[in-house]
Structure formats: C-alpha cells, structure tokens
Amino acid sequence: VFEEMCRSGIKPDEIAICSVISACANLGALDKAKWIHDYTGLNGFESSLPINNALINMYAKCGGLDAARDVFEKMPTKNVVSWSSMINAFSMHGKANEALMLFARMKQENVEPNEVTFVGVLYGCSHAGLVEEGKKMFASMTDEHNITPKLEHYGCMVDLFGRANRLREALEVIESMPMAPNVVIWGSLMSACRVNGELELGEVAAKHILELEPDHDGALVLMSNIYAREQRWEDVRKIRLVMEEKNVFKEKGLSRIDLNGKSHEFLIGDKRHEQSDEIYAKLEEVVSKLKLVGYVPDSGSVLVDV
C-alpha cells in the first residue's frame, strides 16, 4: 500500500512512514527496512525525531544493530525515547555492557531515564548474567530517579535471579511485589526451575499459574518437563492424563526466516518445504559435526522414559 501510495504521487507524512517502519520491525524484514530508511533520507525526513526513533527500533528488531547505532549517533536531536530505544537495541542483541555504558552517557548528558529505559537496562543485565549491576539499577529507580517499579521491572528481576540459579532470591522478589504477580512472573520462575531442576519450587510456581489460569497449557508442559528431568515418570503420566482431560496439547514449534524477499516457515518434523530433503541432510551434517566435538543432546524435556 505504501509503495502504491508513492507511485501515485501522494507524499506520505511522518505518521504514514512511522506506520510502515513499525510494520517492517514486526516482520523482521531487513531488506524492506533498508529500503524505507533510504526513502526517508531521500525525501527530507532524515532529521525527523519520531522517524529516527522508529528506525532505531526497526533495525534492532531486524537484526541490524550497527545500523541502529548509526541512526542514533547521527541524530541531530535525541530525546528519552531515542536513548531508551538504543539501550533496548543493545540489550536485545546481548550487548548488556554497551547498554550500561549508554545509560551512563545518557545520565552525563542530563537526560532523565524513564520506566522504559529501565526495562531495557534490566533486560540486558538479566540476559548477560550481570546480577549485581541489575540489583543496583533496580534500586536506583526509586533511590535516584523517583520511579516506582512496575510489573515488568519485577519480572526482569525474577528473570535475572532465575537465570543465575538464585531461585530463592527470585521468589523473594515475587513475595515483595506490591502488586499481585501474574502468570508471566510465575512462568519466569517456573522456567528457571525447569532449567535448574528445582522440583519443589517449580511445583509452587505451577500451582500459582494454574490458580490464575486453570487451563494454562504452558504450566502443565513445563511441569511435565521438570518431572521428566527428575525421571519421575509416574508424575509425567499423571500430568499427561490431565492434559488429555483438558484437551491441552503442546503446540509444535514454528520458526520463520525471510530470505531473498521470500518467507519460509518451518514446523517441527515438517517436510512440506520444497527443499526439505536438502534441509534435513544439512541438519544431519551439522549434528554429526557437533557430536564429534562432544555435543550431547539435552533429553530432560522428553516426556517419555528413554
């Protein structure tokens, strides 16, 4: 529609361009992202603050971290959205130290961070295992910036401790929350319990999830995985029976990639793709090479006794 609009001689405004940029971000279409970026530069929008902020977010979601950084550094003016978007971009790409350095630079330039800024910083700390830095950032929200943490900030802290196998501290965060924890919060703890084989706490998290959402399939699947990891096959069988009674089934994983302007979707065990024979042959080759260097598959989530 946007291309047709341009061909018809109608010049889009900032709102239309931001909408297209958002669509590219949601699709993860890097080629289209580059095209719309070129369009903004050729049509006098290179100084637009809303468009540049949207471009940073778009490139981050499309895997173009360097392009996002380039847009950010060339911006003639920046606001808190600009800084937060770039911090989020670094965090999304596993560059937590860069996110922290940019946060420090932001403060040096007297730009006051907001709630979104801290979500980005805490997310980065969580995924990089920077527990102490994350704790300091969380404390600084109230101590230095007068920002009351919201559900998503507490969620980041639960994830931070969970990924570091500090599960009791994760539970303490949940118990200290001034608002009721939701399914996402308990699910984060439960996922950490599965990874670390913490059966008792996993059961507690599952209980809370099922109290909030009795038909929550994810909790049942995760609990099955935890029992399977501990080889408690009778408990696995009981959960499978509950899932069957509730008509709950684990959905097949779906992935999608865009290559040369064409979208390719894959389901687990799916052989409908026109190049499936070549794809599976390549996978066998990769797995064989992994085994040669000592790779051992994790069978802890297999729901049968193997």
Tab-separated table of C-alpha atoms in Angstrom:
chain	number	residue	atom	x	y	z
A	1	VAL	CA	0.000	0.000	0.000
A	2	PHE	CA	2.833	2.379	0.890
A	3	GLU	CA	4.651	1.682	-2.390
A	4	GLU	CA	1.421	2.185	-4.330
A	5	MET	CA	0.884	5.440	-2.463
A	6	CYS	CA	4.345	6.651	-3.504
A	7	ARG	CA	3.825	5.592	-7.134
A	8	SER	CA	0.573	7.536	-7.281
A	9	GLY	CA	2.402	10.730	-6.354
A	10	ILE	CA	0.996	11.069	-2.835
A	11	LYS	CA	3.751	12.097	-0.445
A	12	PRO	CA	3.437	10.268	2.888
A	13	ASP	CA	3.727	12.177	6.148
A	14	GLU	CA	5.573	11.234	9.347
A	15	ILE	CA	2.643	9.181	10.640
A	16	ALA	CA	2.438	7.054	7.485
A	17	ILE	CA	6.197	6.489	7.416
A	18	CYS	CA	6.302	5.540	11.098
A	19	SER	CA	3.499	3.036	10.462
A	20	VAL	CA	5.471	1.397	7.647
A	21	ILE	CA	8.626	1.333	9.766
A	22	SER	CA	6.662	-0.371	12.553
A	23	ALA	CA	5.362	-2.966	10.067
A	24	CYS	CA	8.914	-3.709	8.887
A	25	ALA	CA	10.008	-4.093	12.513
A	26	ASN	CA	7.219	-6.570	13.266
A	27	LEU	CA	8.061	-8.609	10.164
A	28	GLY	CA	11.807	-8.561	10.820
A	29	ALA	CA	12.249	-7.729	7.123
A	30	LEU	CA	15.745	-6.202	6.917
A	31	ASP	CA	15.656	-5.587	3.147
A	32	LYS	CA	12.432	-3.604	3.457
A	33	ALA	CA	13.875	-1.833	6.491
A	34	LYS	CA	16.854	-0.606	4.471
A	35	TRP	CA	14.571	0.494	1.658
A	36	ILE	CA	12.330	2.597	3.910
A	37	HIS	CA	15.416	4.086	5.599
A	38	ASP	CA	16.783	5.126	2.206
A	39	TYR	CA	13.393	6.588	1.356
A	40	THR	CA	13.355	8.774	4.475
A	41	GLY	CA	16.813	10.126	3.668
A	42	LEU	CA	15.956	10.911	0.049
A	43	ASN	CA	12.708	12.664	0.945
A	44	GLY	CA	13.803	15.086	3.643
A	45	PHE	CA	12.931	13.094	6.771
A	46	GLU	CA	16.487	12.492	7.995
A	47	SER	CA	16.036	14.979	10.869
A	48	SER	CA	12.621	13.724	11.992
A	49	LEU	CA	12.819	12.689	15.649
A	50	PRO	CA	9.824	10.265	15.572
A	51	ILE	CA	11.072	8.624	12.375
A	52	ASN	CA	14.634	8.223	13.631
A	53	ASN	CA	13.368	6.726	16.888
A	54	ALA	CA	11.240	4.291	14.894
A	55	LEU	CA	14.233	3.418	12.681
A	56	ILE	CA	16.340	2.503	15.724
A	57	ASN	CA	13.613	0.177	16.967
A	58	MET	CA	13.106	-1.283	13.489
A	59	TYR	CA	16.774	-2.086	12.920
A	60	ALA	CA	17.060	-3.600	16.397
A	61	LYS	CA	14.184	-5.992	15.673
A	62	CYS	CA	15.513	-6.802	12.197
A	63	GLY	CA	18.986	-7.735	13.442
A	64	GLY	CA	20.679	-4.552	12.231
A	65	LEU	CA	22.347	-3.380	15.442
A	66	ASP	CA	25.122	-1.449	13.677
A	67	ALA	CA	22.552	0.337	11.519
A	68	ALA	CA	20.530	1.222	14.627
A	69	ARG	CA	23.644	2.635	16.274
A	70	ASP	CA	24.465	4.628	13.135
A	71	VAL	CA	20.982	6.189	13.104
A	72	PHE	CA	21.279	7.030	16.798
A	73	GLU	CA	24.710	8.653	16.570
A	74	LYS	CA	23.746	10.763	13.546
A	75	MET	CA	20.542	12.123	15.074
A	76	PRO	CA	20.734	15.932	15.371
A	77	THR	CA	18.456	15.816	18.412
A	78	LYS	CA	17.640	12.991	20.798
A	79	ASN	CA	15.005	12.530	23.491
A	80	VAL	CA	14.471	9.906	26.172
A	81	VAL	CA	12.770	7.670	23.592
A	82	SER	CA	15.915	7.766	21.434
A	83	TRP	CA	18.172	6.777	24.316
A	84	SER	CA	15.767	4.096	25.566
A	85	SER	CA	15.382	2.627	22.073
A	86	MET	CA	19.145	2.329	21.625
A	87	ILE	CA	19.604	0.849	25.102
A	88	ASN	CA	16.876	-1.687	24.288
A	89	ALA	CA	18.618	-2.455	20.996
A	90	PHE	CA	21.890	-3.265	22.751
A	91	SER	CA	20.089	-5.408	25.325
A	92	MET	CA	18.126	-7.320	22.678
A	93	HIS	CA	21.395	-8.235	20.982
A	94	GLY	CA	23.156	-9.388	24.142
A	95	LYS	CA	25.279	-6.243	24.481
A	96	ALA	CA	24.496	-5.510	28.116
A	97	ASN	CA	27.780	-3.725	28.807
A	98	GLU	CA	27.166	-1.383	25.878
A	99	ALA	CA	23.642	-0.781	27.191
A	100	LEU	CA	25.041	0.117	30.620
A	101	MET	CA	27.651	2.426	29.111
A	102	LEU	CA	24.989	4.179	27.057
A	103	PHE	CA	22.854	4.537	30.170
A	104	ALA	CA	25.804	6.213	31.934
A	105	ARG	CA	26.316	8.502	28.936
A	106	MET	CA	22.622	9.341	28.975
A	107	LYS	CA	22.899	10.494	32.576
A	108	GLN	CA	26.038	12.506	31.778
A	109	GLU	CA	24.054	14.380	29.145
A	110	ASN	CA	21.361	15.111	31.742
A	111	VAL	CA	18.649	13.052	30.066
A	112	GLU	CA	16.376	11.619	32.749
A	113	PRO	CA	15.607	7.908	32.195
A	114	ASN	CA	12.034	6.665	32.343
A	115	GLU	CA	10.306	3.347	33.022
A	116	VAL	CA	11.024	2.046	29.516
A	117	THR	CA	14.720	2.845	29.868
A	118	PHE	CA	14.963	0.659	32.946
A	119	VAL	CA	13.145	-2.234	31.300
A	120	GLY	CA	15.858	-2.219	28.633
A	121	VAL	CA	18.720	-1.997	31.124
A	122	LEU	CA	17.320	-4.720	33.401
A	123	TYR	CA	16.592	-6.989	30.437
A	124	GLY	CA	20.204	-6.635	29.319
A	125	CYS	CA	21.548	-7.389	32.794
A	126	SER	CA	19.288	-10.428	33.051
A	127	HIS	CA	20.365	-11.997	29.773
A	128	ALA	CA	24.059	-11.259	30.367
A	129	GLY	CA	24.096	-12.596	33.925
A	130	LEU	CA	25.019	-9.207	35.406
A	131	VAL	CA	23.229	-9.802	38.698
A	132	GLU	CA	24.898	-7.152	40.855
A	133	GLU	CA	24.563	-4.492	38.152
A	134	GLY	CA	20.900	-5.394	37.758
A	135	LYS	CA	20.303	-5.112	41.501
A	136	LYS	CA	21.933	-1.667	41.570
A	137	MET	CA	19.874	-0.474	38.605
A	138	PHE	CA	16.642	-1.702	40.150
A	139	ALA	CA	17.424	0.038	43.451
A	140	SER	CA	18.338	3.270	41.640
A	141	MET	CA	14.861	3.505	40.138
A	142	THR	CA	13.389	4.605	43.458
A	143	ASP	CA	16.532	5.879	45.184
A	144	GLU	CA	17.777	8.180	42.413
A	145	HIS	CA	15.023	8.653	39.852
A	146	ASN	CA	11.783	8.509	41.847
A	147	ILE	CA	10.372	5.839	39.533
A	148	THR	CA	8.061	3.240	41.051
A	149	PRO	CA	8.880	-0.199	39.597
A	150	LYS	CA	6.067	-1.797	37.629
A	151	LEU	CA	5.197	-5.401	36.893
A	152	GLU	CA	7.660	-5.625	34.004
A	153	HIS	CA	10.549	-4.384	36.165
A	154	TYR	CA	9.821	-7.007	38.809
A	155	GLY	CA	9.576	-9.549	36.003
A	156	CYS	CA	13.073	-8.622	34.840
A	157	MET	CA	14.393	-9.103	38.373
A	158	VAL	CA	12.757	-12.528	38.693
A	159	ASP	CA	14.335	-13.467	35.362
A	160	LEU	CA	17.692	-12.012	36.472
A	161	PHE	CA	17.862	-14.205	39.576
A	162	GLY	CA	16.308	-17.202	37.827
A	163	ARG	CA	18.911	-17.244	35.055
A	164	ALA	CA	21.649	-17.043	37.701
A	165	ASN	CA	20.155	-20.051	39.574
A	166	ARG	CA	19.382	-17.838	42.560
A	167	LEU	CA	15.845	-19.114	42.746
A	168	ARG	CA	15.127	-18.277	46.380
A	169	GLU	CA	16.016	-14.645	45.668
A	170	ALA	CA	13.709	-14.754	42.651
A	171	LEU	CA	10.921	-15.970	44.940
A	172	GLU	CA	11.731	-13.200	47.434
A	173	VAL	CA	11.272	-10.630	44.652
A	174	ILE	CA	7.847	-12.087	43.876
A	175	GLU	CA	6.855	-12.092	47.536
A	176	SER	CA	7.956	-8.446	47.908
A	177	MET	CA	5.878	-7.181	44.977
A	178	PRO	CA	3.296	-4.535	45.907
A	179	MET	CA	1.023	-5.851	43.163
A	180	ALA	CA	-0.206	-9.388	42.509
A	181	PRO	CA	2.236	-11.373	40.348
A	182	ASN	CA	0.755	-12.512	37.055
A	183	VAL	CA	1.182	-15.672	35.009
A	184	VAL	CA	4.253	-14.259	33.239
A	185	ILE	CA	6.054	-13.676	36.553
A	186	TRP	CA	5.311	-17.168	37.867
A	187	GLY	CA	6.109	-18.614	34.446
A	188	SER	CA	9.543	-17.000	34.510
A	189	LEU	CA	10.266	-18.607	37.872
A	190	MET	CA	8.938	-21.940	36.693
A	191	SER	CA	11.131	-21.883	33.579
A	192	ALA	CA	14.165	-21.258	35.771
A	193	CYS	CA	13.106	-24.171	37.978
A	194	ARG	CA	12.964	-26.450	34.937
A	195	VAL	CA	16.435	-25.422	33.770
A	196	ASN	CA	17.933	-25.872	37.230
A	197	GLY	CA	15.990	-28.982	38.271
A	198	GLU	CA	14.282	-27.272	41.222
A	199	LEU	CA	11.270	-29.540	41.650
A	200	GLU	CA	9.713	-28.198	44.852
A	201	LEU	CA	9.752	-24.542	43.825
A	202	GLY	CA	8.608	-25.485	40.330
A	203	GLU	CA	5.520	-27.122	41.816
A	204	VAL	CA	4.816	-23.944	43.813
A	205	ALA	CA	5.058	-21.813	40.667
A	206	ALA	CA	2.858	-24.226	38.709
A	207	LYS	CA	0.218	-24.134	41.453
A	208	HIS	CA	0.044	-20.336	41.267
A	209	ILE	CA	-0.144	-20.348	37.465
A	210	LEU	CA	-2.988	-22.862	37.431
A	211	GLU	CA	-4.842	-20.899	40.110
A	212	LEU	CA	-4.685	-17.837	37.853
A	213	GLU	CA	-5.362	-19.741	34.616
A	214	PRO	CA	-6.689	-23.290	35.195
A	215	ASP	CA	-6.300	-24.223	31.520
A	216	HIS	CA	-2.788	-22.808	31.122
A	217	ASP	CA	-1.081	-25.373	28.884
A	218	GLY	CA	2.417	-23.951	29.387
A	219	ALA	CA	2.422	-24.698	33.120
A	220	LEU	CA	1.397	-28.295	32.527
A	221	VAL	CA	4.040	-28.778	29.845
A	222	LEU	CA	6.773	-27.197	31.978
A	223	MET	CA	5.795	-29.317	34.978
A	224	SER	CA	5.989	-32.408	32.775
A	225	ASN	CA	9.476	-31.318	31.724
A	226	ILE	CA	10.563	-30.862	35.345
A	227	TYR	CA	9.262	-34.311	36.319
A	228	ALA	CA	10.895	-35.849	33.235
A	229	ARG	CA	14.227	-34.273	34.149
A	230	GLU	CA	13.961	-35.928	37.574
A	231	GLN	CA	12.818	-39.197	35.906
A	232	ARG	CA	9.539	-39.176	37.817
A	233	TRP	CA	7.668	-40.909	35.022
A	234	GLU	CA	4.541	-41.671	37.029
A	235	ASP	CA	4.111	-37.931	37.679
A	236	VAL	CA	4.720	-37.257	33.977
A	237	ARG	CA	1.978	-39.778	33.152
A	238	LYS	CA	-0.452	-38.094	35.571
A	239	ILE	CA	0.139	-34.681	34.022
A	240	ARG	CA	-0.306	-36.101	30.532
A	241	LEU	CA	-3.669	-37.516	31.645
A	242	VAL	CA	-4.681	-34.101	32.997
A	243	MET	CA	-3.648	-32.530	29.683
A	244	GLU	CA	-5.740	-35.050	27.769
A	245	GLU	CA	-8.745	-34.435	30.018
A	246	LYS	CA	-8.436	-30.696	29.439
A	247	ASN	CA	-7.794	-31.278	25.728
A	248	VAL	CA	-4.455	-29.494	26.102
A	249	PHE	CA	-1.607	-30.350	23.750
A	250	LYS	CA	1.857	-28.902	23.381
A	251	GLU	CA	1.870	-26.817	20.216
A	252	LYS	CA	4.545	-27.584	17.674
A	253	GLY	CA	7.365	-25.067	17.495
A	254	LEU	CA	7.226	-22.748	14.487
A	255	SER	CA	10.077	-20.720	13.043
A	256	ARG	CA	10.227	-18.371	10.089
A	257	ILE	CA	13.019	-16.758	8.112
A	258	ASP	CA	12.951	-14.237	5.276
A	259	LEU	CA	15.462	-14.955	2.518
A	260	ASN	CA	15.775	-13.018	-0.736
A	261	GLY	CA	12.349	-11.479	-0.267
A	262	LYS	CA	10.636	-14.837	0.344
A	263	SER	CA	9.261	-16.031	3.686
A	264	HIS	CA	9.955	-19.631	4.779
A	265	GLU	CA	8.081	-21.260	7.678
A	266	PHE	CA	9.084	-24.466	9.448
A	267	LEU	CA	7.254	-26.705	11.929
A	268	ILE	CA	8.942	-29.413	13.995
A	269	GLY	CA	9.096	-32.539	11.841
A	270	ASP	CA	7.597	-30.681	8.888
A	271	LYS	CA	8.626	-31.989	5.453
A	272	ARG	CA	6.325	-29.922	3.266
A	273	HIS	CA	9.029	-27.447	2.266
A	274	GLU	CA	10.167	-27.881	-1.330
A	275	GLN	CA	13.792	-28.208	-0.161
A	276	SER	CA	13.081	-30.363	2.898
A	277	ASP	CA	15.410	-33.197	1.797
A	278	GLU	CA	18.341	-30.798	1.455
A	279	ILE	CA	17.461	-29.055	4.736
A	280	TYR	CA	17.336	-32.295	6.730
A	281	ALA	CA	20.543	-33.531	5.095
A	282	LYS	CA	22.291	-30.343	6.200
A	283	LEU	CA	20.869	-30.736	9.725
A	284	GLU	CA	22.233	-34.293	9.892
A	285	GLU	CA	25.622	-32.981	8.793
A	286	VAL	CA	25.583	-30.271	11.488
A	287	VAL	CA	24.507	-32.723	14.221
A	288	SER	CA	27.254	-35.159	13.196
A	289	LYS	CA	29.872	-32.417	13.465
A	290	LEU	CA	28.510	-31.365	16.867
A	291	LYS	CA	28.771	-34.926	18.166
A	292	LEU	CA	32.401	-35.084	17.047
A	293	VAL	CA	33.226	-32.158	19.350
A	294	GLY	CA	31.388	-33.668	22.313
A	295	TYR	CA	27.830	-32.357	21.953
A	296	VAL	CA	25.283	-34.332	23.976
A	297	PRO	CA	21.570	-33.520	23.461
A	298	ASP	CA	19.511	-32.491	26.485
A	299	SER	CA	16.800	-35.133	26.891
A	300	GLY	CA	15.471	-33.568	30.083
A	301	SER	CA	12.383	-32.279	28.302
A	302	VAL	CA	11.490	-35.563	26.604
A	303	LEU	CA	8.179	-36.662	28.075
A	304	VAL	CA	8.802	-40.415	27.816
A	305	ASP	CA	11.193	-42.740	29.634
A	306	VAL	CA	14.215	-43.053	27.344
